[in-house]
Amino acid sequence: MLGDTLINSYPNNPNNTYDAFLIKLDLNGNKKYLKPILGPGNQWTNTIASDSLSQVYFSVYFDHKFSFDNKTFIKPTNSFRAFALMKINQNGSLLD
């Protein structure tokens, strides 16, 4: 992970909701990956960290459901919003 930069953001989309993304850049600012966090409601990324194996951990706060890396996460029925802790490898692929 040395020299890499991870950025998370949640720009507003045309539907007036928030989608998030995670981007990894190398030392020269070249994109290594760009991972969208998309859904019909709002998705925010709150925290981001990495370990010695270059695995990345980040949290997603959401109010309906969202998709990441071809997997869908759904908010429990009786909750206002939900939280998910995500783990991806050095290439940006979701780990269980």
C-alpha atoms as one frame of an Amber mdcrd trajectory, in Angstrom:
protein
   0.000   0.000   0.000   3.040   2.255   0.342   2.677   5.147  -2.072  -0.967
   4.446  -2.877  -3.730   6.911  -2.096  -7.295   5.915  -1.271 -10.085   8.456
  -1.611 -13.728   8.062  -0.747 -16.459  10.489  -1.663 -20.208  10.808  -2.142
 -21.182  13.245  -4.870 -24.854  14.101  -5.297 -26.475  12.438  -8.335 -29.339
  13.721 -10.558 -31.946  11.968  -8.358 -31.011  14.175  -5.385 -29.563  11.206
  -3.501 -25.978  10.374  -2.647 -23.906   7.588  -4.184 -20.370   6.893  -3.062
 -17.157   5.689  -4.634 -13.732   4.491  -3.614 -10.690   5.241  -5.779  -7.103
   4.039  -5.432  -4.271   6.048  -7.013  -0.582   5.170  -7.365   2.336   7.519
  -6.572   1.957   9.242  -9.948  -1.762   9.830  -9.539  -2.732   7.053 -11.959
  -5.994   5.287 -11.172  -5.552   1.692 -10.014  -9.275   1.182  -9.487 -12.522
   3.077  -9.127 -15.280   1.261  -7.233 -18.807   2.724  -7.220 -21.178   2.202
  -4.292 -24.601   2.637  -5.889 -28.218   2.253  -4.889 -31.695   3.793  -5.078
 -31.321   5.654  -1.777 -28.363   7.353  -0.105 -24.948   5.766   0.436 -22.128
   7.429   2.359 -18.638   6.157   3.137 -17.520   7.119   6.620 -14.198   5.511
   7.497 -11.331   4.042   5.500  -8.200   2.165   6.615  -5.751  -0.420   5.274
  -3.689  -3.195   6.835  -0.182  -4.576   6.223  -1.529  -6.879   3.465  -2.916
  -3.846   1.562  -6.461  -4.943   2.294  -8.818  -1.996   2.656 -11.590  -1.624
   5.214 -14.312   0.988   4.910 -17.780   1.606   6.237 -20.932   2.363   4.282
 -23.908   4.083   5.870 -27.082   3.641   3.802 -30.843   4.154   3.947 -32.238
   1.559   1.509 -29.905  -0.838  -0.309 -26.694  -0.601  -2.301 -24.532  -2.641
  -4.638 -20.784  -3.039  -4.496 -18.685  -5.404  -6.610 -21.801  -7.248  -7.928
 -23.173  -7.897  -4.428 -26.291  -6.212  -3.015 -26.662  -5.156   0.627 -30.188
  -4.492   1.950 -31.208  -2.451   4.989 -33.151  -4.391   7.656 -36.905  -3.780
   7.366 -37.543  -1.870  10.605 -34.442   0.310  10.635 -34.151   3.932   9.521
 -30.596   3.500   8.213 -27.999   0.749   8.261 -24.233   0.333   8.421 -21.956
  -2.126   6.593 -18.266  -2.790   7.179 -16.568  -3.705   3.901 -13.227  -5.404
   3.196 -11.544  -5.430  -0.225  -8.217  -6.762  -1.435  -5.389  -4.722  -2.969
  -7.088  -4.896  -6.385 -10.420  -3.591  -5.095 -12.296  -6.923  -5.072 -14.735
  -7.576  -2.242 -13.622 -10.105   0.397 -16.060 -12.015   2.610
